[in-house]
Short mmCIF file of C-alpha atoms in Angstrom, two decimals:
data_model
loop_
_atom_site.label_atom_id
_atom_site.label_comp_id
_atom_site.label_asym_id
_atom_site.label_seq_id
_atom_site.Cartn_x
_atom_site.Cartn_y
_atom_site.Cartn_z
CA THR A 20 114.00 101.89 116.56
CA LYS A 21 113.75 104.11 119.47
CA GLY A 22 114.45 107.37 120.18
CA GLY A 23 112.83 110.73 120.82
CA GLU A 24 109.48 110.62 121.39
CA VAL A 25 108.10 108.25 118.97
CA SER A 26 109.65 105.00 118.03
CA GLU A 27 109.22 102.93 114.74
CA PRO A 28 108.76 99.17 114.02
CA PHE A 29 111.17 97.96 111.44
CA GLY A 30 110.83 95.11 109.29
CA LEU A 31 108.05 93.59 110.62
CA LEU A 32 107.45 90.40 109.02
CA VAL A 33 105.58 87.13 109.18
CA ARG A 34 106.05 84.39 106.75
CA GLU A 35 103.48 83.65 104.42
CA ASP A 36 102.72 80.10 105.51
CA ARG A 37 102.38 81.45 109.16
CA ARG A 38 100.15 84.44 108.44
CA GLY A 39 96.71 84.51 109.69
CA ARG A 40 97.57 83.05 113.16
CA GLY A 41 98.04 86.24 115.22
CA TRP A 42 101.76 86.26 115.20
CA GLY A 43 101.77 89.70 113.82
CA ARG A 44 100.01 91.23 116.10
CA LYS A 45 102.20 89.26 119.19
CA LEU A 46 105.20 90.64 117.55
CA LEU A 47 103.64 94.45 117.16
CA PHE A 48 102.32 94.23 120.85
CA ARG A 49 105.95 93.05 122.16
CA ALA A 50 107.22 95.81 120.07
CA ILE A 51 105.46 98.65 121.76
CA GLU A 52 105.53 96.93 124.96
CA ALA A 53 109.38 96.76 124.78
CA SER A 54 109.28 100.15 123.62
CA ARG A 55 107.03 101.77 125.79
CA PRO A 56 106.55 104.85 123.49
CA LYS A 57 105.07 107.93 123.90
CA GLY A 58 103.93 106.91 120.38
CA MET A 59 104.97 104.54 117.71
CA ALA A 60 104.76 105.72 113.67
CA LEU A 61 104.97 102.97 110.89
CA ASP A 62 104.67 103.08 107.17
CA VAL A 63 102.39 100.90 104.94
CA ASP A 64 101.79 100.77 101.80
CA VAL A 65 98.27 102.26 101.18
CA ASP A 66 96.96 99.15 99.14
CA ASN A 67 98.47 96.81 101.99
CA PHE A 68 95.26 95.74 103.14
CA PRO A 69 96.29 92.86 105.47
CA ALA A 70 98.62 94.83 107.51
CA ILE A 71 95.88 97.99 107.93
CA ALA A 72 93.62 95.35 109.28
CA LEU A 73 96.30 94.42 111.91
CA TYR A 74 97.26 98.13 112.92
CA ARG A 75 94.00 99.66 113.14
CA PRO A 76 92.43 97.36 116.25
CA MET A 77 95.61 97.86 118.06
CA GLY A 78 95.35 101.80 118.13
CA PHE A 79 97.22 103.07 115.28
CA THR A 80 95.40 105.68 112.91
CA ASP A 81 96.13 106.73 109.15
CA ASP A 82 97.69 110.44 108.33
CA PRO A 83 94.82 111.59 105.87
CA THR A 84 97.13 112.90 103.95
CA PRO A 85 99.88 110.46 102.50
CA LEU A 86 102.87 111.83 100.24
CA ASN A 87 103.15 108.55 98.38
CA GLU A 88 102.31 105.03 98.33
CA ALA A 89 103.11 104.80 101.97
CA ALA A 90 101.20 106.05 104.82
CA THR A 91 102.30 106.89 108.18
CA TRP A 92 100.09 105.50 111.00
CA MET A 93 100.41 106.59 114.38
CA ILE A 94 99.55 104.98 118.05
CA GLU A 95 99.49 107.61 120.92
#
């Protein structure tokens, strides 16, 4: 989604049999590039370790105070 100061990738999904091949990184990079946001936010379940492993090296940082099982991650 685009709008305002921050955009949010919604529904980023890589089929299970295609994971581990860099597709998630390519999709997220394209979303960042296409949006050209001042910032980007996304929600991820705190136990979704593969997704977190994708987001961290791409510059996303986690909100240290999650309100539920999902945490907000930001890139600026």
